[in-house]
Amino acid sequence: MKIEVQIISKEDIKPSSPTPPHLKTFKFSLLDQFIPSPYAPIILFYPNDCMTLAEIPKRLALLKRSLSETLTRFYPLAGKIKDDLSIECNDDGAYFVEAQVNCRLDEFLTKPDLLLLHRFLPCELMKELTAVTYLTNIQVNVFDCGGIAIGICISHKMLDGAALSTFLRAWSATARGCEEVIYPNFAAPSLFPANDLWLRDTSMVMWGSLFKKGKCITKRFVFDASAIAALKVVATSSKIKCPTPPTRVEAVSAFIWKCIMAASKEKHGYQTRRPCVLTHLVNLRRRMTPPLSDNCTGNLLWMAAAKCMTPDKPELHDLVGELKDAISKLDGEFVKKLSSDEGNSLMCESLKQIGELCSKDEVDHVGFSSWCNFGFYEIDFGRGKPVWVSSYGLSGSPVMNLVILVETRYGDGIEAWMTLDEQDMSNLECSSEYIKFASMDPSPLTFIGHSASSS
């Protein structure tokens, strides 16, 4: 059966109250220039909890009304980008789309087609932000059974993953009628003020160096609780013990890094030594002194970079150690320097080093971004929590090796959304070491966890 997504309506959802005149201009922080991608797309899938089809219009009206109220507090998200330094908070509103899907939700989730997921999203993902682009874009997709998929594209210049979680928690709490109202913290522009666009220009050069010729494909792999526990054991089995055991994100990231290097080596020939750089986006909020609130909006991120320069037979514990060392460098002292007078030169030098190394044809790169511990599976608009939280699939060229790590439904496993060169992906799927720990694209309906983990 061919799945069709039919657009039923489009409208602008404006804030429930006008933005005061003194808040009409919102300045971006310096770190908001770091991430070049226009949007941070995410899709939340909700089963029908005995709601009749006649009740769906009321449900949609509630989502719109609560979104309008939430935008009053998150007022920059209802504006337009004036230039790369600020937002005009003109209350134009969010772009809201209603769509109908010609199948049941459980039919789609039995074997989801990753390359169809973009149809549940309200905007062109690769489209550049312009002065007329909406910062907030929502698409509510209603399946024949009454199940719903909420596709969200919010400007990455305004929200990183943690800030997106804050917005979704605020919106869903408003929809449920919670007495405790969640407010954003807009402290980032004062902590990291931006007066020009040097970081945007420097980071664009660095990000450009990460793209390679070829064709990419996205596949989804799941590491369940037992696989993660086994990887942690392997990572700590060396006589040289790590000071602290790896987290689940560190263990899975290092293992994927190891297997991607093996896949690349198979493609280029086993006699070829190809250094590989791993980058991991790191949330800086709790690394600051004092720590920032989780409700602090913006892009409070920086990039940890680890290198494996002699990848003959790298051991997992060595790679975990390299990753831990890279992340540990982004400590409170480092973040303090970022916001000081020497911050500009520190950021510039860091990005140039990564760009110069990754621009070499003989050097591979894999980038990681973790959505774990952001609470996306706790987002409840009043009819229950999502059964699946998804990214989306890519195919085509050029190639940038990218891995997005997402918690499984019950928090004890990790989904790895991996976009790789097609041949590297094929080699990875044939790796006995890799498939020993990773399950390829199990149905979100059948893959369940048993106990939550915060490690």
PDB file of C-alpha atoms in Angstrom, residues 279-442:
ATOM      1  CA  THR A 279      33.068  14.895  16.966  1.00  0.00           C
ATOM      2  CA  HIS A 280      30.350  14.985  19.607  1.00  0.00           C
ATOM      3  CA  LEU A 281      28.069  17.929  20.354  1.00  0.00           C
ATOM      4  CA  VAL A 282      28.113  18.624  24.097  1.00  0.00           C
ATOM      5  CA  ASN A 283      25.488  20.464  26.162  1.00  0.00           C
ATOM      6  CA  LEU A 284      27.276  23.214  28.104  1.00  0.00           C
ATOM      7  CA  ARG A 285      24.471  24.159  30.518  1.00  0.00           C
ATOM      8  CA  ARG A 286      25.552  22.014  33.455  1.00  0.00           C
ATOM      9  CA  ARG A 287      29.237  22.557  32.712  1.00  0.00           C
ATOM     10  CA  MET A 288      29.029  26.255  33.488  1.00  0.00           C
ATOM     11  CA  THR A 289      29.772  27.745  36.912  1.00  0.00           C
ATOM     12  CA  PRO A 290      27.192  28.068  38.292  1.00  0.00           C
ATOM     13  CA  PRO A 291      25.230  25.625  36.098  1.00  0.00           C
ATOM     14  CA  LEU A 292      22.563  27.123  33.865  1.00  0.00           C
ATOM     15  CA  SER A 293      18.922  26.140  34.112  1.00  0.00           C
ATOM     16  CA  ASP A 294      17.751  23.359  31.805  1.00  0.00           C
ATOM     17  CA  ASN A 295      15.164  25.900  30.629  1.00  0.00           C
ATOM     18  CA  CYS A 296      17.863  28.161  29.179  1.00  0.00           C
ATOM     19  CA  THR A 297      17.038  28.481  25.475  1.00  0.00           C
ATOM     20  CA  GLY A 298      19.358  28.876  22.526  1.00  0.00           C
ATOM     21  CA  ASN A 299      22.324  26.804  21.366  1.00  0.00           C
ATOM     22  CA  LEU A 300      24.477  26.196  24.419  1.00  0.00           C
ATOM     23  CA  LEU A 301      26.621  23.649  22.612  1.00  0.00           C
ATOM     24  CA  TRP A 302      30.206  23.074  21.699  1.00  0.00           C
ATOM     25  CA  MET A 303      32.008  20.311  19.856  1.00  0.00           C
ATOM     26  CA  ALA A 304      34.278  17.752  21.497  1.00  0.00           C
ATOM     27  CA  ALA A 305      36.754  16.226  19.035  1.00  0.00           C
ATOM     28  CA  ALA A 306      38.625  12.931  19.453  1.00  0.00           C
ATOM     29  CA  LYS A 307      41.171  11.492  17.024  1.00  0.00           C
ATOM     30  CA  CYS A 308      42.220   7.951  16.205  1.00  0.00           C
ATOM     31  CA  MET A 309      45.332   8.456  14.111  1.00  0.00           C
ATOM     32  CA  THR A 310      46.507   4.802  13.847  1.00  0.00           C
ATOM     33  CA  PRO A 311      43.321   2.816  13.332  1.00  0.00           C
ATOM     34  CA  ASP A 312      44.897  -0.605  12.646  1.00  0.00           C
ATOM     35  CA  LYS A 313      43.084  -2.471  15.402  1.00  0.00           C
ATOM     36  CA  PRO A 314      41.697   0.101  17.829  1.00  0.00           C
ATOM     37  CA  GLU A 315      40.356  -1.363  21.047  1.00  0.00           C
ATOM     38  CA  LEU A 316      37.035  -0.205  22.428  1.00  0.00           C
ATOM     39  CA  HIS A 317      38.517   0.855  25.771  1.00  0.00           C
ATOM     40  CA  ASP A 318      41.067   3.040  23.946  1.00  0.00           C
ATOM     41  CA  LEU A 319      38.354   4.765  21.935  1.00  0.00           C
ATOM     42  CA  VAL A 320      36.208   5.280  25.037  1.00  0.00           C
ATOM     43  CA  GLY A 321      39.231   6.869  26.686  1.00  0.00           C
ATOM     44  CA  GLU A 322      39.811   9.200  23.722  1.00  0.00           C
ATOM     45  CA  LEU A 323      36.149  10.243  23.757  1.00  0.00           C
ATOM     46  CA  LYS A 324      36.111  10.789  27.517  1.00  0.00           C
ATOM     47  CA  ASP A 325      39.268  12.904  27.301  1.00  0.00           C
ATOM     48  CA  ALA A 326      37.748  15.056  24.554  1.00  0.00           C
ATOM     49  CA  ILE A 327      34.519  15.636  26.472  1.00  0.00           C
ATOM     50  CA  SER A 328      36.316  16.281  29.767  1.00  0.00           C
ATOM     51  CA  LYS A 329      38.182  19.199  28.165  1.00  0.00           C
ATOM     52  CA  LEU A 330      34.867  21.037  27.879  1.00  0.00           C
ATOM     53  CA  ASP A 331      34.806  21.652  31.619  1.00  0.00           C
ATOM     54  CA  GLY A 332      33.744  24.668  33.627  1.00  0.00           C
ATOM     55  CA  GLU A 333      37.066  26.388  33.076  1.00  0.00           C
ATOM     56  CA  PHE A 334      36.779  25.938  29.297  1.00  0.00           C
ATOM     57  CA  VAL A 335      33.222  27.317  29.232  1.00  0.00           C
ATOM     58  CA  LYS A 336      34.354  30.259  31.380  1.00  0.00           C
ATOM     59  CA  LYS A 337      37.029  31.043  28.794  1.00  0.00           C
ATOM     60  CA  LEU A 338      34.430  30.824  25.977  1.00  0.00           C
ATOM     61  CA  SER A 339      32.484  33.680  27.525  1.00  0.00           C
ATOM     62  CA  SER A 340      35.610  35.764  28.242  1.00  0.00           C
ATOM     63  CA  ASP A 341      37.728  38.010  26.034  1.00  0.00           C
ATOM     64  CA  GLU A 342      39.820  35.038  24.917  1.00  0.00           C
ATOM     65  CA  GLY A 343      36.740  33.054  23.916  1.00  0.00           C
ATOM     66  CA  ASN A 344      36.741  34.207  20.285  1.00  0.00           C
ATOM     67  CA  SER A 345      40.306  33.082  19.622  1.00  0.00           C
ATOM     68  CA  LEU A 346      39.699  29.813  21.491  1.00  0.00           C
ATOM     69  CA  MET A 347      36.626  28.973  19.393  1.00  0.00           C
ATOM     70  CA  CYS A 348      38.288  30.042  16.161  1.00  0.00           C
ATOM     71  CA  GLU A 349      41.379  27.907  16.775  1.00  0.00           C
ATOM     72  CA  SER A 350      39.275  24.883  17.782  1.00  0.00           C
ATOM     73  CA  LEU A 351      37.180  25.024  14.612  1.00  0.00           C
ATOM     74  CA  LYS A 352      40.174  25.617  12.359  1.00  0.00           C
ATOM     75  CA  GLN A 353      41.976  22.576  13.758  1.00  0.00           C
ATOM     76  CA  ILE A 354      38.981  20.325  13.107  1.00  0.00           C
ATOM     77  CA  GLY A 355      38.412  21.783   9.637  1.00  0.00           C
ATOM     78  CA  GLU A 356      42.035  21.505   8.538  1.00  0.00           C
ATOM     79  CA  LEU A 357      42.274  17.878   9.677  1.00  0.00           C
ATOM     80  CA  CYS A 358      38.926  16.716   8.243  1.00  0.00           C
ATOM     81  CA  SER A 359      39.434  18.459   4.898  1.00  0.00           C
ATOM     82  CA  LYS A 360      42.148  15.951   4.020  1.00  0.00           C
ATOM     83  CA  ASP A 361      40.926  13.202   1.684  1.00  0.00           C
ATOM     84  CA  GLU A 362      42.716  10.498   3.667  1.00  0.00           C
ATOM     85  CA  VAL A 363      40.995  11.427   6.947  1.00  0.00           C
ATOM     86  CA  ASP A 364      37.528  10.126   7.835  1.00  0.00           C
ATOM     87  CA  HIS A 365      35.057  11.836  10.150  1.00  0.00           C
ATOM     88  CA  VAL A 366      31.940  10.793  12.037  1.00  0.00           C
ATOM     89  CA  GLY A 367      29.793  13.292  13.925  1.00  0.00           C
ATOM     90  CA  PHE A 368      27.510  12.465  16.860  1.00  0.00           C
ATOM     91  CA  SER A 369      24.573  14.254  18.422  1.00  0.00           C
ATOM     92  CA  SER A 370      22.757  12.764  21.408  1.00  0.00           C
ATOM     93  CA  TRP A 371      19.091  13.312  22.210  1.00  0.00           C
ATOM     94  CA  CYS A 372      19.320  11.080  25.278  1.00  0.00           C
ATOM     95  CA  ASN A 373      18.102  12.412  28.636  1.00  0.00           C
ATOM     96  CA  PHE A 374      16.081  15.196  27.006  1.00  0.00           C
ATOM     97  CA  GLY A 375      12.771  13.607  28.041  1.00  0.00           C
ATOM     98  CA  PHE A 376      11.140  13.505  24.607  1.00  0.00           C
ATOM     99  CA  TYR A 377       9.271  10.322  25.568  1.00  0.00           C
ATOM    100  CA  GLU A 378       7.683  12.224  28.476  1.00  0.00           C
ATOM    101  CA  ILE A 379       5.944  14.770  26.217  1.00  0.00           C
ATOM    102  CA  ASP A 380       2.244  14.229  26.992  1.00  0.00           C
ATOM    103  CA  PHE A 381      -0.360  16.560  25.467  1.00  0.00           C
ATOM    104  CA  GLY A 382      -3.107  15.009  27.568  1.00  0.00           C
ATOM    105  CA  ARG A 383      -3.663  11.713  25.756  1.00  0.00           C
ATOM    106  CA  GLY A 384      -0.593   9.784  26.795  1.00  0.00           C
ATOM    107  CA  LYS A 385       3.097   9.653  25.952  1.00  0.00           C
ATOM    108  CA  PRO A 386       4.559   8.954  22.509  1.00  0.00           C
ATOM    109  CA  VAL A 387       5.107   5.379  21.416  1.00  0.00           C
ATOM    110  CA  TRP A 388       7.987   6.450  19.162  1.00  0.00           C
ATOM    111  CA  VAL A 389      10.232   9.496  18.816  1.00  0.00           C
ATOM    112  CA  SER A 390      11.979   9.665  15.457  1.00  0.00           C
ATOM    113  CA  SER A 391      14.451  11.594  13.390  1.00  0.00           C
ATOM    114  CA  TYR A 392      14.208  11.264   9.591  1.00  0.00           C
ATOM    115  CA  GLY A 393      16.013   9.512   6.743  1.00  0.00           C
ATOM    116  CA  LEU A 394      18.347  10.987   4.129  1.00  0.00           C
ATOM    117  CA  SER A 395      19.643   9.740   0.803  1.00  0.00           C
ATOM    118  CA  GLY A 396      21.702  11.302  -1.972  1.00  0.00           C
ATOM    119  CA  SER A 397      24.881  13.339  -2.016  1.00  0.00           C
ATOM    120  CA  PRO A 398      27.196  14.685  -0.710  1.00  0.00           C
ATOM    121  CA  VAL A 399      28.071  12.590   2.338  1.00  0.00           C
ATOM    122  CA  MET A 400      28.571  13.635   5.937  1.00  0.00           C
ATOM    123  CA  ASN A 401      28.831  10.756   8.381  1.00  0.00           C
ATOM    124  CA  LEU A 402      26.302  11.630  11.075  1.00  0.00           C
ATOM    125  CA  VAL A 403      24.907   9.616  13.993  1.00  0.00           C
ATOM    126  CA  ILE A 404      21.934  10.801  16.062  1.00  0.00           C
ATOM    127  CA  LEU A 405      21.438   8.859  19.298  1.00  0.00           C
ATOM    128  CA  VAL A 406      17.869   8.657  20.630  1.00  0.00           C
ATOM    129  CA  GLU A 407      16.571   6.850  23.697  1.00  0.00           C
ATOM    130  CA  THR A 408      14.210   3.955  23.207  1.00  0.00           C
ATOM    131  CA  ARG A 409      10.718   4.200  24.607  1.00  0.00           C
ATOM    132  CA  TYR A 410      11.496   2.979  28.120  1.00  0.00           C
ATOM    133  CA  GLY A 411      14.868   4.658  28.412  1.00  0.00           C
ATOM    134  CA  ASP A 412      17.099   1.595  28.696  1.00  0.00           C
ATOM    135  CA  GLY A 413      18.160   1.301  25.053  1.00  0.00           C
ATOM    136  CA  ILE A 414      19.501   3.604  22.340  1.00  0.00           C
ATOM    137  CA  GLU A 415      18.467   4.056  18.721  1.00  0.00           C
ATOM    138  CA  ALA A 416      21.289   5.104  16.420  1.00  0.00           C
ATOM    139  CA  TRP A 417      20.119   7.003  13.334  1.00  0.00           C
ATOM    140  CA  MET A 418      23.172   6.652  11.123  1.00  0.00           C
ATOM    141  CA  THR A 419      23.750   8.492   7.850  1.00  0.00           C
ATOM    142  CA  LEU A 420      26.818   7.091   6.063  1.00  0.00           C
ATOM    143  CA  ASP A 421      28.337   6.565   2.662  1.00  0.00           C
ATOM    144  CA  GLU A 422      26.361   3.768   0.974  1.00  0.00           C
ATOM    145  CA  GLN A 423      29.344   1.410   0.711  1.00  0.00           C
ATOM    146  CA  ASP A 424      30.396   2.051   4.303  1.00  0.00           C
ATOM    147  CA  MET A 425      26.827   1.308   5.393  1.00  0.00           C
ATOM    148  CA  SER A 426      26.780  -1.930   3.402  1.00  0.00           C
ATOM    149  CA  ASN A 427      30.091  -2.999   4.967  1.00  0.00           C
ATOM    150  CA  LEU A 428      28.772  -2.108   8.411  1.00  0.00           C
ATOM    151  CA  GLU A 429      25.629  -4.190   7.968  1.00  0.00           C
ATOM    152  CA  CYS A 430      27.780  -7.192   7.034  1.00  0.00           C
ATOM    153  CA  SER A 431      30.052  -6.792  10.062  1.00  0.00           C
ATOM    154  CA  SER A 432      29.630  -9.717  12.452  1.00  0.00           C
ATOM    155  CA  GLU A 433      31.021  -7.587  15.280  1.00  0.00           C
ATOM    156  CA  TYR A 434      28.485  -4.830  14.662  1.00  0.00           C
ATOM    157  CA  ILE A 435      25.364  -6.957  14.287  1.00  0.00           C
ATOM    158  CA  LYS A 436      26.299  -8.862  17.443  1.00  0.00           C
ATOM    159  CA  PHE A 437      25.276  -5.765  19.404  1.00  0.00           C
ATOM    160  CA  ALA A 438      23.008  -3.766  17.057  1.00  0.00           C
ATOM    161  CA  SER A 439      19.561  -4.740  15.740  1.00  0.00           C
ATOM    162  CA  MET A 440      18.704  -3.276  12.367  1.00  0.00           C
ATOM    163  CA  ASP A 441      15.467  -1.301  12.257  1.00  0.00           C
ATOM    164  CA  PRO A 442      13.233  -3.305  14.618  1.00  0.00           C
TER     165      PRO A 442
END
